[in-house]
Amino acid sequence: MKLIQSHDGESQLFKPGTASVVLAGLLVALKVVGGTLADHTYLFLGAGEAGTGIAELIALEMSKETGSPIEVCRPKIWLMDSKGLIVASRIDSLQAFKKPWAHEHEPVATLLEAVQSLKPTVLIDTSGKGCMYTPTYRSYR
Protein backbone atom coordinates (compact mmCIF):
# COMPACT_ATOMS: atom_id res chain seq x y z
CA MET A 1 0.00 0.00 0.00
CA LYS A 2 1.12 3.52 -0.70
CA LEU A 3 0.78 6.29 1.85
CA ILE A 4 -0.32 9.59 0.34
CA GLN A 5 -1.20 12.96 1.78
CA SER A 6 -4.69 14.09 0.88
CA HIS A 7 -5.71 17.66 0.07
CA ASP A 8 -6.86 18.28 3.64
CA GLY A 9 -3.66 16.98 5.23
CA GLU A 10 -5.12 13.68 6.39
CA SER A 11 -3.15 10.62 5.35
CA GLN A 12 -4.89 7.89 3.41
CA LEU A 13 -3.87 4.57 1.95
CA PHE A 14 -4.64 3.22 -1.49
CA LYS A 15 -2.93 1.67 -4.45
CA PRO A 16 -2.47 4.42 -7.04
CA GLY A 17 -1.81 1.80 -9.71
CA THR A 18 -5.38 0.61 -9.32
CA ALA A 19 -6.72 4.10 -10.01
CA SER A 20 -4.50 4.36 -13.09
CA VAL A 21 -5.74 1.02 -14.43
CA VAL A 22 -9.39 2.02 -13.91
CA LEU A 23 -8.85 5.38 -15.61
CA ALA A 24 -7.04 3.69 -18.50
CA GLY A 25 -9.96 1.28 -18.89
CA LEU A 26 -12.42 4.17 -18.99
CA LEU A 27 -10.36 6.05 -21.58
CA VAL A 28 -10.15 2.95 -23.80
CA ALA A 29 -13.91 2.39 -23.42
CA LEU A 30 -14.53 5.98 -24.52
CA LYS A 31 -12.69 5.27 -27.76
CA VAL A 32 -15.31 2.58 -28.45
CA VAL A 33 -18.47 4.35 -27.25
CA GLY A 34 -17.36 7.92 -27.99
CA GLY A 35 -17.61 11.00 -25.85
CA THR A 36 -15.53 12.25 -22.96
CA LEU A 37 -15.23 11.49 -19.26
CA ALA A 38 -17.41 14.52 -18.55
CA ASP A 39 -20.25 13.08 -20.66
CA HIS A 40 -20.84 10.37 -18.04
CA THR A 41 -22.21 10.04 -14.53
CA TYR A 42 -20.20 7.75 -12.25
CA LEU A 43 -21.42 5.77 -9.26
CA PHE A 44 -19.01 3.98 -6.97
CA LEU A 45 -20.10 1.19 -4.68
CA GLY A 46 -17.48 1.67 -1.99
CA ALA A 47 -16.15 4.96 -0.65
CA GLY A 48 -12.97 3.86 1.06
CA GLU A 49 -9.48 4.90 0.13
CA ALA A 50 -9.57 2.93 -3.15
CA GLY A 51 -12.93 4.32 -4.27
CA THR A 52 -12.12 7.91 -3.37
CA GLY A 53 -8.64 7.61 -4.90
CA ILE A 54 -10.04 6.33 -8.19
CA ALA A 55 -12.78 8.98 -8.13
CA GLU A 56 -10.20 11.70 -7.53
CA LEU A 57 -8.08 10.56 -10.48
CA ILE A 58 -11.15 10.49 -12.75
CA ALA A 59 -12.11 14.00 -11.57
CA LEU A 60 -8.55 15.25 -12.14
CA GLU A 61 -8.50 13.87 -15.69
CA MET A 62 -11.98 15.29 -16.35
CA SER A 63 -10.72 18.67 -15.11
CA LYS A 64 -7.71 18.44 -17.41
CA GLU A 65 -9.89 17.51 -20.41
CA THR A 66 -12.48 20.24 -19.86
CA GLY A 67 -10.32 22.98 -18.40
CA SER A 68 -12.79 23.24 -15.51
CA PRO A 69 -11.78 23.31 -11.84
CA ILE A 70 -11.92 19.91 -10.16
CA GLU A 71 -14.75 21.18 -7.92
CA VAL A 72 -16.89 21.56 -11.06
CA CYS A 73 -16.08 17.99 -12.14
CA ARG A 74 -16.69 16.17 -8.83
CA PRO A 75 -20.53 16.41 -8.98
CA LYS A 76 -20.48 13.98 -11.95
CA ILE A 77 -19.05 11.36 -9.55
CA TRP A 78 -21.11 9.78 -6.76
CA LEU A 79 -19.99 7.37 -4.07
CA MET A 80 -21.83 5.02 -1.74
CA ASP A 81 -20.56 3.65 1.54
CA SER A 82 -22.11 1.25 4.04
CA LYS A 83 -24.56 3.97 5.15
CA GLY A 84 -25.74 4.86 1.64
CA LEU A 85 -25.07 7.60 -0.86
CA ILE A 86 -22.50 10.19 0.22
CA VAL A 87 -24.66 13.32 0.42
CA ALA A 88 -24.27 16.80 1.87
CA SER A 89 -26.66 16.14 4.76
CA ARG A 90 -24.14 13.55 6.07
CA ILE A 91 -21.10 15.84 5.89
CA ASP A 92 -20.62 16.20 9.66
CA SER A 93 -20.35 12.44 10.13
CA LEU A 94 -18.08 11.74 7.14
CA GLN A 95 -14.38 11.00 7.23
CA ALA A 96 -12.35 13.86 5.75
CA PHE A 97 -11.46 12.00 2.54
CA LYS A 98 -15.17 11.45 1.77
CA LYS A 99 -16.26 15.07 2.24
CA PRO A 100 -15.37 16.30 -1.28
CA TRP A 101 -17.84 13.70 -2.62
CA ALA A 102 -20.81 14.83 -0.52
CA HIS A 103 -23.20 16.34 -3.07
CA GLU A 104 -26.66 17.83 -2.64
CA HIS A 105 -29.18 15.01 -2.96
CA GLU A 106 -31.75 13.34 -0.77
CA PRO A 107 -30.41 10.42 1.29
CA VAL A 108 -30.38 7.12 -0.60
CA ALA A 109 -29.84 3.86 1.27
CA THR A 110 -29.37 1.18 -1.39
CA LEU A 111 -27.47 0.71 -4.61
CA LEU A 112 -30.66 0.06 -6.55
CA GLU A 113 -32.21 3.30 -5.27
CA ALA A 114 -29.04 5.19 -6.23
CA VAL A 115 -29.08 3.70 -9.73
CA GLN A 116 -32.76 4.56 -10.15
CA SER A 117 -32.23 8.13 -8.97
CA LEU A 118 -28.85 9.04 -10.50
CA LYS A 119 -29.04 6.90 -13.66
CA PRO A 120 -25.26 6.50 -13.82
CA THR A 121 -23.62 5.49 -17.07
CA VAL A 122 -20.61 4.02 -15.23
CA LEU A 123 -20.72 1.75 -12.15
CA ILE A 124 -17.48 1.02 -10.33
CA ASP A 125 -17.40 -1.46 -7.45
CA THR A 126 -14.62 -0.97 -4.92
CA SER A 127 -16.56 -2.48 -2.02
CA GLY A 128 -14.90 -5.88 -2.03
CA LYS A 129 -18.32 -7.50 -1.58
CA GLY A 130 -18.34 -9.33 -4.89
CA CYS A 131 -20.84 -8.97 -7.69
CA MET A 132 -23.80 -6.89 -6.53
CA TYR A 133 -25.19 -6.19 -9.99
CA THR A 134 -28.08 -8.10 -11.49
CA PRO A 135 -29.89 -7.61 -14.80
CA THR A 136 -32.22 -5.22 -12.93
CA TYR A 137 -29.54 -2.50 -13.01
CA ARG A 138 -29.22 -2.59 -16.78
CA SER A 139 -32.73 -1.24 -17.26
CA TYR A 140 -31.95 2.14 -15.66
CA ARG A 141 -29.67 3.55 -18.37
Coordinates of C-alpha atoms in Angstrom, one line a residue:
M1 CA 0.0 0.0 0.0
K2 CA 1.1 3.5 -0.7
L3 CA 0.8 6.3 1.8
I4 CA -0.3 9.6 0.3
Q5 CA -1.2 13.0 1.8
S6 CA -4.7 14.1 0.9
H7 CA -5.7 17.7 0.1
D8 CA -6.9 18.3 3.6
G9 CA -3.7 17.0 5.2
E10 CA -5.1 13.7 6.4
S11 CA -3.2 10.6 5.3
Q12 CA -4.9 7.9 3.4
L13 CA -3.9 4.6 2.0
F14 CA -4.6 3.2 -1.5
K15 CA -2.9 1.7 -4.4
P16 CA -2.5 4.4 -7.0
G17 CA -1.8 1.8 -9.7
T18 CA -5.4 0.6 -9.3
A19 CA -6.7 4.1 -10.0
S20 CA -4.5 4.4 -13.1
V21 CA -5.7 1.0 -14.4
V22 CA -9.4 2.0 -13.9
L23 CA -8.8 5.4 -15.6
A24 CA -7.0 3.7 -18.5
G25 CA -10.0 1.3 -18.9
L26 CA -12.4 4.2 -19.0
L27 CA -10.4 6.0 -21.6
V28 CA -10.2 3.0 -23.8
A29 CA -13.9 2.4 -23.4
L30 CA -14.5 6.0 -24.5
K31 CA -12.7 5.3 -27.8
V32 CA -15.3 2.6 -28.4
V33 CA -18.5 4.4 -27.3
G34 CA -17.4 7.9 -28.0
G35 CA -17.6 11.0 -25.9
T36 CA -15.5 12.2 -23.0
L37 CA -15.2 11.5 -19.3
A38 CA -17.4 14.5 -18.5
D39 CA -20.2 13.1 -20.7
H40 CA -20.8 10.4 -18.0
T41 CA -22.2 10.0 -14.5
Y42 CA -20.2 7.8 -12.3
L43 CA -21.4 5.8 -9.3
F44 CA -19.0 4.0 -7.0
L45 CA -20.1 1.2 -4.7
G46 CA -17.5 1.7 -2.0
A47 CA -16.1 5.0 -0.6
G48 CA -13.0 3.9 1.1
E49 CA -9.5 4.9 0.1
A50 CA -9.6 2.9 -3.1
G51 CA -12.9 4.3 -4.3
T52 CA -12.1 7.9 -3.4
G53 CA -8.6 7.6 -4.9
I54 CA -10.0 6.3 -8.2
A55 CA -12.8 9.0 -8.1
E56 CA -10.2 11.7 -7.5
L57 CA -8.1 10.6 -10.5
I58 CA -11.1 10.5 -12.8
A59 CA -12.1 14.0 -11.6
L60 CA -8.6 15.2 -12.1
E61 CA -8.5 13.9 -15.7
M62 CA -12.0 15.3 -16.3
S63 CA -10.7 18.7 -15.1
K64 CA -7.7 18.4 -17.4
E65 CA -9.9 17.5 -20.4
T66 CA -12.5 20.2 -19.9
G67 CA -10.3 23.0 -18.4
S68 CA -12.8 23.2 -15.5
P69 CA -11.8 23.3 -11.8
I70 CA -11.9 19.9 -10.2
E71 CA -14.8 21.2 -7.9
V72 CA -16.9 21.6 -11.1
C73 CA -16.1 18.0 -12.1
R74 CA -16.7 16.2 -8.8
P75 CA -20.5 16.4 -9.0
K76 CA -20.5 14.0 -11.9
I77 CA -19.1 11.4 -9.6
W78 CA -21.1 9.8 -6.8
L79 CA -20.0 7.4 -4.1
M80 CA -21.8 5.0 -1.7
D81 CA -20.6 3.7 1.5
S82 CA -22.1 1.2 4.0
K83 CA -24.6 4.0 5.1
G84 CA -25.7 4.9 1.6
L85 CA -25.1 7.6 -0.9
I86 CA -22.5 10.2 0.2
V87 CA -24.7 13.3 0.4
A88 CA -24.3 16.8 1.9
S89 CA -26.7 16.1 4.8
R90 CA -24.1 13.5 6.1
I91 CA -21.1 15.8 5.9
D92 CA -20.6 16.2 9.7
S93 CA -20.3 12.4 10.1
L94 CA -18.1 11.7 7.1
Q95 CA -14.4 11.0 7.2
A96 CA -12.4 13.9 5.7
F97 CA -11.5 12.0 2.5
K98 CA -15.2 11.4 1.8
K99 CA -16.3 15.1 2.2
P100 CA -15.4 16.3 -1.3
W101 CA -17.8 13.7 -2.6
A102 CA -20.8 14.8 -0.5
H103 CA -23.2 16.3 -3.1
E104 CA -26.7 17.8 -2.6
H105 CA -29.2 15.0 -3.0
E106 CA -31.8 13.3 -0.8
P107 CA -30.4 10.4 1.3
V108 CA -30.4 7.1 -0.6
A109 CA -29.8 3.9 1.3
T110 CA -29.4 1.2 -1.4
L111 CA -27.5 0.7 -4.6
L112 CA -30.7 0.1 -6.5
E113 CA -32.2 3.3 -5.3
A114 CA -29.0 5.2 -6.2
V115 CA -29.1 3.7 -9.7
Q116 CA -32.8 4.6 -10.1
S117 CA -32.2 8.1 -9.0
L118 CA -28.9 9.0 -10.5
K119 CA -29.0 6.9 -13.7
P120 CA -25.3 6.5 -13.8
T121 CA -23.6 5.5 -17.1
V122 CA -20.6 4.0 -15.2
L123 CA -20.7 1.8 -12.2
I124 CA -17.5 1.0 -10.3
D125 CA -17.4 -1.5 -7.4
T126 CA -14.6 -1.0 -4.9
S127 CA -16.6 -2.5 -2.0
G128 CA -14.9 -5.9 -2.0
K129 CA -18.3 -7.5 -1.6
G130 CA -18.3 -9.3 -4.9
C131 CA -20.8 -9.0 -7.7
M132 CA -23.8 -6.9 -6.5
Y133 CA -25.2 -6.2 -10.0
T134 CA -28.1 -8.1 -11.5
P135 CA -29.9 -7.6 -14.8
T136 CA -32.2 -5.2 -12.9
Y137 CA -29.5 -2.5 -13.0
R138 CA -29.2 -2.6 -16.8
S139 CA -32.7 -1.2 -17.3
Y140 CA -32.0 2.1 -15.7
R141 CA -29.7 3.5 -18.4

